[in-house]
Tab-separated table of C-alpha atoms in Angstrom:
chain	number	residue	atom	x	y	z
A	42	UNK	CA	-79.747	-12.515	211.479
A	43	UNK	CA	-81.905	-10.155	209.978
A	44	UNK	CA	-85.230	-9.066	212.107
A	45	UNK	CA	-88.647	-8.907	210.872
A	46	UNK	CA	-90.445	-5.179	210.197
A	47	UNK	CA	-92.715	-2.576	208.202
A	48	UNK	CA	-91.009	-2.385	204.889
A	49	UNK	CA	-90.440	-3.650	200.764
A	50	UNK	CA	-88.439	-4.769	199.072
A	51	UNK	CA	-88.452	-1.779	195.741
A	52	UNK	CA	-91.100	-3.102	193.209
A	53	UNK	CA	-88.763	-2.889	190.604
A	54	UNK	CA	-87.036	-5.511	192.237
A	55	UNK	CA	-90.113	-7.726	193.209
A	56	UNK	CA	-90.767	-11.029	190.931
A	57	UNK	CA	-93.642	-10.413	188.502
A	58	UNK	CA	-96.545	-13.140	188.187
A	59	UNK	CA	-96.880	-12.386	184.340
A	60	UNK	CA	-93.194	-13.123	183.884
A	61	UNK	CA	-92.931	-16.588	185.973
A	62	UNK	CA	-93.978	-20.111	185.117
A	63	UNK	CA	-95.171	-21.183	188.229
A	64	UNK	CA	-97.747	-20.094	191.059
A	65	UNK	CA	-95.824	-17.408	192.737
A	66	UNK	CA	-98.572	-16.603	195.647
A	67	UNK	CA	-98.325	-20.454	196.347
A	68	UNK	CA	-94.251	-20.349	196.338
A	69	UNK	CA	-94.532	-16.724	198.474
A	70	UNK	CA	-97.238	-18.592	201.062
A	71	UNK	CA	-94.994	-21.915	201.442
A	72	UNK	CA	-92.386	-19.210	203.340
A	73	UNK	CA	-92.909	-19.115	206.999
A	74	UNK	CA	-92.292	-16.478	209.678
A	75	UNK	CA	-90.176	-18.023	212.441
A	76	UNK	CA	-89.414	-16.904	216.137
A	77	UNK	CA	-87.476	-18.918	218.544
A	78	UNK	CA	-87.027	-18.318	222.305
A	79	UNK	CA	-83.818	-19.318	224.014
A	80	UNK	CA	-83.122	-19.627	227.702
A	81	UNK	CA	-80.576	-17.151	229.091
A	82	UNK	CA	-77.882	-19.606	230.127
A	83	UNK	CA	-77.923	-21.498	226.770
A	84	UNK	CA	-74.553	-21.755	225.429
A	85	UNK	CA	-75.020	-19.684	222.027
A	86	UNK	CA	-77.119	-17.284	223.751
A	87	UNK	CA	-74.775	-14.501	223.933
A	88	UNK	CA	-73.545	-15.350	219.769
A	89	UNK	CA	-76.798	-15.705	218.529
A	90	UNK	CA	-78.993	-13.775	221.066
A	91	UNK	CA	-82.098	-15.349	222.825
A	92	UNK	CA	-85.001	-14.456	220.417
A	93	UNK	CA	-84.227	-15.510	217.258
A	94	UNK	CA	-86.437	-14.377	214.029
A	95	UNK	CA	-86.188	-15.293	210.505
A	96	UNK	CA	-87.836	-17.373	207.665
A	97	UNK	CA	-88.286	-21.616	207.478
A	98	UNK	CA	-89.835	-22.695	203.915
A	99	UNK	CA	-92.657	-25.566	203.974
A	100	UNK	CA	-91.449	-28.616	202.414
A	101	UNK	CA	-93.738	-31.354	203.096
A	102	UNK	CA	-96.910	-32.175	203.022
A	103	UNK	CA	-97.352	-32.682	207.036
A	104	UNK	CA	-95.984	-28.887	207.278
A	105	UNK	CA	-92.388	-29.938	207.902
A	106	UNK	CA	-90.216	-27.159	207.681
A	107	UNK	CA	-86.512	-26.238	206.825
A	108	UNK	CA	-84.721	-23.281	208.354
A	109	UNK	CA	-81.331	-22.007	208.891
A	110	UNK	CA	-79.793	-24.215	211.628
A	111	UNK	CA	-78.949	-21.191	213.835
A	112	UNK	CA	-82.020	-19.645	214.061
A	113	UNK	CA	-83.213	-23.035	215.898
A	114	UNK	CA	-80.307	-24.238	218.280
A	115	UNK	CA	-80.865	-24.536	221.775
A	116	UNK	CA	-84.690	-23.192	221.058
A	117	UNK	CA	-87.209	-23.692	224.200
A	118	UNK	CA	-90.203	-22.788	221.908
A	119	UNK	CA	-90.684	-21.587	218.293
A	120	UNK	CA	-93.819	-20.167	216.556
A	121	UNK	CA	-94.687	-19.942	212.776
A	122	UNK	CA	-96.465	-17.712	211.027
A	123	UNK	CA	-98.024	-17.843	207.810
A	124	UNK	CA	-98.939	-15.012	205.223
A	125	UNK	CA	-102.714	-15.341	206.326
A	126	UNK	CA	-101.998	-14.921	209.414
A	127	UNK	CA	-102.458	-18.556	211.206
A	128	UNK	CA	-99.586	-18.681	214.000
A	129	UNK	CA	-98.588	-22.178	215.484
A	130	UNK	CA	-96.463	-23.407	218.008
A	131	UNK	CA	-93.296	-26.036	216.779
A	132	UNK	CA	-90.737	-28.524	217.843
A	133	UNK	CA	-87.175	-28.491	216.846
A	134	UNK	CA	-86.259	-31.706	215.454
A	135	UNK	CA	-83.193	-31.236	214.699
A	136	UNK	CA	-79.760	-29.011	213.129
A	137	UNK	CA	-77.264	-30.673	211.234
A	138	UNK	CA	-74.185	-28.889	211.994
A	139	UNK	CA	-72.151	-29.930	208.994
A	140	UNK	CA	-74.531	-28.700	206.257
A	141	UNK	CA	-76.327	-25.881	208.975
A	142	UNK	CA	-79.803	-27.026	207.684
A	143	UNK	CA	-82.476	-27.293	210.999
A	144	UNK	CA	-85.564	-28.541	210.629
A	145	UNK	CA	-89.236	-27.680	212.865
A	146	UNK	CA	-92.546	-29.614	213.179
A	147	UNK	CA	-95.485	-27.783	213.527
A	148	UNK	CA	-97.511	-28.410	215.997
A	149	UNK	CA	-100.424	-27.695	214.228
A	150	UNK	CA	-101.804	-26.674	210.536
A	151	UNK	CA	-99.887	-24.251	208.581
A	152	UNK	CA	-102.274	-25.024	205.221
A	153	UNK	CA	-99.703	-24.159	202.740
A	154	UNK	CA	-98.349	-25.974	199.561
A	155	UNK	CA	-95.299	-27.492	200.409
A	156	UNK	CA	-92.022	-26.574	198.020
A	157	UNK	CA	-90.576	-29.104	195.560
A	158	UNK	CA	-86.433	-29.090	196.099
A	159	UNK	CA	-84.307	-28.819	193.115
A	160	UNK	CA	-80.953	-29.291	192.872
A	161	UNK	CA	-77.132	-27.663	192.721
A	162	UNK	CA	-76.999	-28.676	189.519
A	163	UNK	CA	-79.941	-27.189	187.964
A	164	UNK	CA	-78.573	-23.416	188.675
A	165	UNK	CA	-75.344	-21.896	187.093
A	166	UNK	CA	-73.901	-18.494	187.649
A	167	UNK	CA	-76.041	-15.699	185.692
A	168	UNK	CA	-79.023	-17.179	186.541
A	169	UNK	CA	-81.902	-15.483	187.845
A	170	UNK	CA	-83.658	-16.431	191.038
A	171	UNK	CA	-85.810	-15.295	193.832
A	172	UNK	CA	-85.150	-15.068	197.398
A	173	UNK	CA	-87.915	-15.102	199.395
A	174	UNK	CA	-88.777	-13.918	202.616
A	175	UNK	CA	-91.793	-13.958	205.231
A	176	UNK	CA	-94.209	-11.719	204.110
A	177	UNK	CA	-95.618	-11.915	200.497
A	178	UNK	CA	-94.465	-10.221	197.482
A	179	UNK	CA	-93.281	-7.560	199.060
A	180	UNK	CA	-90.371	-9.595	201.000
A	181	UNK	CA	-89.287	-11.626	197.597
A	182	UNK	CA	-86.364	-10.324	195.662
A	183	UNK	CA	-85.299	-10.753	192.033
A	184	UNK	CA	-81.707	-11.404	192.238
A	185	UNK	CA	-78.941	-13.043	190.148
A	186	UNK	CA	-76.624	-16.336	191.484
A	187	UNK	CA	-72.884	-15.232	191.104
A	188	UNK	CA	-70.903	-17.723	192.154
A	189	UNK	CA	-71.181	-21.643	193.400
A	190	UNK	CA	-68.323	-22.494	195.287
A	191	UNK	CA	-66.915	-23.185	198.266
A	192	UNK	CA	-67.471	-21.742	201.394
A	193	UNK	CA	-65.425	-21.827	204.827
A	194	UNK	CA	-66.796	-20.111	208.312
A	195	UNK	CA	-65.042	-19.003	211.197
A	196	UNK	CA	-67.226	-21.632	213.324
A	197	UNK	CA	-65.755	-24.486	212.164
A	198	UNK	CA	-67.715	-24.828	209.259
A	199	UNK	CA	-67.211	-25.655	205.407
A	200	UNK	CA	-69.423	-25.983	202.503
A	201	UNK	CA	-68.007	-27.911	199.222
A	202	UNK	CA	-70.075	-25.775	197.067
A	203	UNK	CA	-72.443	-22.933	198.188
A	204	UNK	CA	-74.295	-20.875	196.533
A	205	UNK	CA	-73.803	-17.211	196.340
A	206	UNK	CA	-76.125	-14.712	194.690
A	207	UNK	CA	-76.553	-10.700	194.624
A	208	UNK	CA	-78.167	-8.076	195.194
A	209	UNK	CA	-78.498	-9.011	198.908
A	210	UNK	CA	-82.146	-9.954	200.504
A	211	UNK	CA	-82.479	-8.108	203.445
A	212	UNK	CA	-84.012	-10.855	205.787
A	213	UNK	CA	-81.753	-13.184	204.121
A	214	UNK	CA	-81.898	-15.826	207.871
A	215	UNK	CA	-83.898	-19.081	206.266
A	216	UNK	CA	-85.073	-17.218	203.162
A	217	UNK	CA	-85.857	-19.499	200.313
A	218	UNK	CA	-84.565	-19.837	196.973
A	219	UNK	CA	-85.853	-20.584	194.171
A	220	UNK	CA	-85.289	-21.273	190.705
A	221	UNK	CA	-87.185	-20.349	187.198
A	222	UNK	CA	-89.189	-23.507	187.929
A	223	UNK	CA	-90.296	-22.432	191.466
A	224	UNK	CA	-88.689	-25.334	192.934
A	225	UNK	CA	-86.284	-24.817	196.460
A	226	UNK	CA	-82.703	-24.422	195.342
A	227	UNK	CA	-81.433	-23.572	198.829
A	228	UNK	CA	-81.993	-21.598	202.240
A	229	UNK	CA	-80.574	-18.259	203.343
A	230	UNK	CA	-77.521	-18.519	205.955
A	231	UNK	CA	-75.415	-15.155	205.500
A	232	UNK	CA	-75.000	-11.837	204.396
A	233	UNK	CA	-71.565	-11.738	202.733
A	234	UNK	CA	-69.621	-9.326	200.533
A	235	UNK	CA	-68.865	-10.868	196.843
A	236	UNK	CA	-66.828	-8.761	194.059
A	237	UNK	CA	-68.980	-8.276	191.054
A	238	UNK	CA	-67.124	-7.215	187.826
A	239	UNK	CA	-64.761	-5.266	189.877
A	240	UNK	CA	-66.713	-3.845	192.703
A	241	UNK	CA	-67.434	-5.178	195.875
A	242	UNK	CA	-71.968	-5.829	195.992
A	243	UNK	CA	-73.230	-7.469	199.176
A	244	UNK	CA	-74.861	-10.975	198.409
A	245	UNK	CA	-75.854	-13.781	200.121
A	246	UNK	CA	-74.399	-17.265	200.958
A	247	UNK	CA	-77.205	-20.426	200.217
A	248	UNK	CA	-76.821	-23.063	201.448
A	249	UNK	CA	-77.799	-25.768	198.492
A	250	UNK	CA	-80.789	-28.219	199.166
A	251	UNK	CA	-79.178	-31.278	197.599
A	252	UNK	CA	-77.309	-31.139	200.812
A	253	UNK	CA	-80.704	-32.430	202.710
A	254	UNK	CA	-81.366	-35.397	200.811
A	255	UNK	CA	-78.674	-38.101	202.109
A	256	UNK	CA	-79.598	-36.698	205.907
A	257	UNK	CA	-83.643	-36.440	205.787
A	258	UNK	CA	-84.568	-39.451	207.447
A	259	UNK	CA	-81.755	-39.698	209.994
A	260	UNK	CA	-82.382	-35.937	211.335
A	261	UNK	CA	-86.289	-37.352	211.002
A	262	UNK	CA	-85.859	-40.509	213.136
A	263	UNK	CA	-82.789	-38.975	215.376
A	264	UNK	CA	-82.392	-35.477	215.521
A	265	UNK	CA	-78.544	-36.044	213.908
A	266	UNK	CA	-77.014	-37.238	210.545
A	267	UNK	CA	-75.800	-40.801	210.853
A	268	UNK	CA	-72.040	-40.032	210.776
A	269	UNK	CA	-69.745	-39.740	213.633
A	270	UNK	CA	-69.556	-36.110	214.876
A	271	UNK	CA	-66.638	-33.858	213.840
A	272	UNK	CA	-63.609	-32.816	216.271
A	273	UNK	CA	-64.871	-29.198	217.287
A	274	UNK	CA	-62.092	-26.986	218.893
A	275	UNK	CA	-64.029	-24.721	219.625
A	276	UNK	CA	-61.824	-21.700	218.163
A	277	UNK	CA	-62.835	-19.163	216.280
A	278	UNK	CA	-60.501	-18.660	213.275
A	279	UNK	CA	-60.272	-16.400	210.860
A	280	UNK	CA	-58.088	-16.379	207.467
A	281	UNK	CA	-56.207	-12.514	207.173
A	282	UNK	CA	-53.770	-11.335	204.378
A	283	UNK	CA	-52.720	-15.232	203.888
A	284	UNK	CA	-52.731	-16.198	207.883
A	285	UNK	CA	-55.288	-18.065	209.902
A	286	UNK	CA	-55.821	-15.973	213.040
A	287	UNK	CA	-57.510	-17.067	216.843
A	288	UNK	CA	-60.462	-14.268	216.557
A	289	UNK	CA	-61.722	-15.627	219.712
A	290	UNK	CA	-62.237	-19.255	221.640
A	291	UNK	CA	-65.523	-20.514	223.065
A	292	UNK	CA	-66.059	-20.435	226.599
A	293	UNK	CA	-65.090	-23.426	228.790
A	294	UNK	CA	-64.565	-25.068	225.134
A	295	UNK	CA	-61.781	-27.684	223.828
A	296	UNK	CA	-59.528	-24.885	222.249
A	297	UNK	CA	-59.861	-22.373	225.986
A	298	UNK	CA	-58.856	-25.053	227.983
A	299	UNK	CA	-55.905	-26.213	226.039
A	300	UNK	CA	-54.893	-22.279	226.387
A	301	UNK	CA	-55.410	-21.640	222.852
A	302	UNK	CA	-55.217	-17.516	223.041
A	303	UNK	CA	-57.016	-14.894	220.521
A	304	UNK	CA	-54.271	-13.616	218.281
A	305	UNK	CA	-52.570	-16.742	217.527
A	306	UNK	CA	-51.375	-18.015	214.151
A	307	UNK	CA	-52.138	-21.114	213.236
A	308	UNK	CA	-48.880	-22.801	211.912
A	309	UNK	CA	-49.347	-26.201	211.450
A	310	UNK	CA	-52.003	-29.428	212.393
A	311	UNK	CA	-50.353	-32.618	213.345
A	312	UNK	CA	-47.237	-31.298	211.301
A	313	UNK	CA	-48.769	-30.257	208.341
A	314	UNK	CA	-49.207	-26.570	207.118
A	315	UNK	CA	-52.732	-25.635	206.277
A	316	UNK	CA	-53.131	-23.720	203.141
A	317	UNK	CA	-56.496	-21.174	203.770
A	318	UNK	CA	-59.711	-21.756	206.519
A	319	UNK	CA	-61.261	-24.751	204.753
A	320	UNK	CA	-57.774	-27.149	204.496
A	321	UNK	CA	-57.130	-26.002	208.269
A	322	UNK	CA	-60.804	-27.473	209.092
A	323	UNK	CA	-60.356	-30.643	206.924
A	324	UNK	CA	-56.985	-31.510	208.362
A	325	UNK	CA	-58.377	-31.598	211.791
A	326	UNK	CA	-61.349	-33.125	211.006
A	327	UNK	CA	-59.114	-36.266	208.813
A	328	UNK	CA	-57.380	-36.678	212.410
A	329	UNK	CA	-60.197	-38.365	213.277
A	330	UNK	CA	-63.665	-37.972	215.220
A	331	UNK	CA	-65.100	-35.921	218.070
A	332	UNK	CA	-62.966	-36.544	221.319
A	333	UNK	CA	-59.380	-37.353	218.859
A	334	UNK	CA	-56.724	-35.300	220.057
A	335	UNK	CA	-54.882	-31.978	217.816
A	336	UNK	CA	-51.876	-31.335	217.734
A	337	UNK	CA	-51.260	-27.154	216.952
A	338	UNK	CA	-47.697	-25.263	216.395
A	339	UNK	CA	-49.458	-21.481	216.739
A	340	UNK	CA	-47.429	-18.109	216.588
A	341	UNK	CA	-47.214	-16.244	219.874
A	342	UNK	CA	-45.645	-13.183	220.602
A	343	UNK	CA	-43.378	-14.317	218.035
A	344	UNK	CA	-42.482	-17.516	219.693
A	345	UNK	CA	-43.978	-21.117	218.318
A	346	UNK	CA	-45.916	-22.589	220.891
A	347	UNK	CA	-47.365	-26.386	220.571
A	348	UNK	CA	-50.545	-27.191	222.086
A	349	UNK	CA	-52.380	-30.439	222.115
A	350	UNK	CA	-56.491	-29.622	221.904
A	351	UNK	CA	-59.021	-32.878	223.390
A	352	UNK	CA	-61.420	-32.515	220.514
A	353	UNK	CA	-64.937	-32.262	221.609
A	354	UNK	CA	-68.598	-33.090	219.633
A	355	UNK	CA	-70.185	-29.530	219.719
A	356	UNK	CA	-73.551	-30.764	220.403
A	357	UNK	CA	-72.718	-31.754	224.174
A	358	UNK	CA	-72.123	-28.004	225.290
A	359	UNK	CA	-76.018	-27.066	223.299
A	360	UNK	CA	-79.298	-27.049	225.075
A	361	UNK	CA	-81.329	-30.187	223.656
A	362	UNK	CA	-85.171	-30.315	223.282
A	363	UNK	CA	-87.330	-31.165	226.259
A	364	UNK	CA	-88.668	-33.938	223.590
A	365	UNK	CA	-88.698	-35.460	219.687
């Protein structure tokens, strides 16, 4: 996560009113400072940190707003900021762990124009875009989408298609982007490193706002996509010269207590030999959901050792909203 301070992005590199077909002040003002507190004990307070600050984007008329889900879990309190300064308090309503989008309610009057979404579809690679962050003109970044693909993250986490543009915003946590029609194509979740005609750029990974649609009025009326939760094992795994390696296990999670150790190779799920990070994810998730049992053969010291993991659903071990 990227923090807020006293800087700009290079004007060169700043979108231009006279060269845009939309209302870019309105497009800069619908993007929202955000700052979430976390208690000490919380459970991805010492990943993620305990004061949280990045950018959620306006996109509905009653001030709704869309962030990057991490920037929101296990948040105690949350204030927004505007470009004119008004600051308000918010709720969490919810994070969707299989897309990562989290969504706040204000608790009072932001007095912004909301953001139309867009669609995967409507961007190819070579495109220009903007990112935007917090902060005006001076936060919003020309920049080019060079890839849509997929995506796979250490935390149990994959993305059919993402989208994956360059140069790199610096405040890239819930930035928006948009397209040459100033509608939202997706929100800032990572800064990653993407080779660009030969040589290796930093960019950033979107995640797509078509994603939102199917879940909207679930996370709304629930707080949680209607679909059964995902086995988490709660094992952070990482894909290295053509191996899937332990990096690390969560505390007191599925993976620990089955005595899953960092530095293990994954070998096989239920039998089967995963291929890269994403198959190794979708074969445990096809075993079934949250609580189903998974079978691992992981390399050891050069030994095989089988281990049988009780799935858990990752949203028992979070911190949950003192209301919705």
């Amino acid at each position: 996560m990227a923090d807020t301070g006293d800087w700009s992005i290079p004007a060169t590199l700043q979108p231009s009113p006279k060269e845009l077909h939309f209302d870019l002040a309105a497009a800069l003002d619908a993007v929202v400072m955000l700052r979430a507190e976390v208690p000490d004990d919380a459970f991805t307070a010492s990943i993620l940190g305990t004061e949280r600050v990045g950018s959620g984007v306006v996109i509905r008329g009653d001030g709704l707003v869309l962030t990057i889900g991490y920037l929101i879990t296990e948040a105690q309190m949350i204030w927004l900021s505007t470009n004119s300064g008004a600051v308000v308090g918010a709720h969490p309503l919810a994070y969707d762990q299989v897309t990562g989008f989290g969504l706040v309610q204000p608790l009072g009057r932001l007095d912004v124009h909301a953001l139309e979404p867009s669609s995967l579809a409507s961007c190819a690679p070579g495109d220009e875009v903007i990112a935007i962050g917090h902060g005006g003109r001076a936060h919003a970044l020309k920049t080019t989408v060079i890839a849509k693909r997929e995506f796979a993250g250490y935390w149990e986490y994959v993305l059919d298609e993402a989208i994956f543009t360059a140069p790199a915003h610096p405040e890239w946590s819930g930035a928006a982007l948009i397209g040459e029609d100033g509608r939202l194509l997706g929100i800032g979740s990572l800064l990653v490193q993407e080779e660009v005609n030969g040589e290796t750029v930093q960019g950033n990974m979107m995640v797509p706002i078509n994603l939102l649609t199917p879940i909207l009025e679930d996370l709304l009326a629930t707080g949680r996509a209607r679909r059964p939760p995902r086995p988490w094992l709660g094992m952070y795994t990482t894909e290295a010269d053509g191996r899937l390696v332990v990096g690390g296990v969560a505390n007191a999670g599925p993976a620990e207590r089955a005595g899953v150790q960092p530095g293990d190779l994954v070998i096989d799920v239920a039998g089967e030999r995963p291929t890269a990070l994403a198959d190794f994810f979708r074969r445990v998730w096809r075993l079934g959901p949250a609580g189903v049992d998974v079978p691992l053969t992981l390399a050891r010291d050069g030994q095989l050792v089988r281990v049988q993991i009780h799935s858990a659903d990752r949203n028992d071990f979070l911190k949950k909203p003192q209301l919705h």
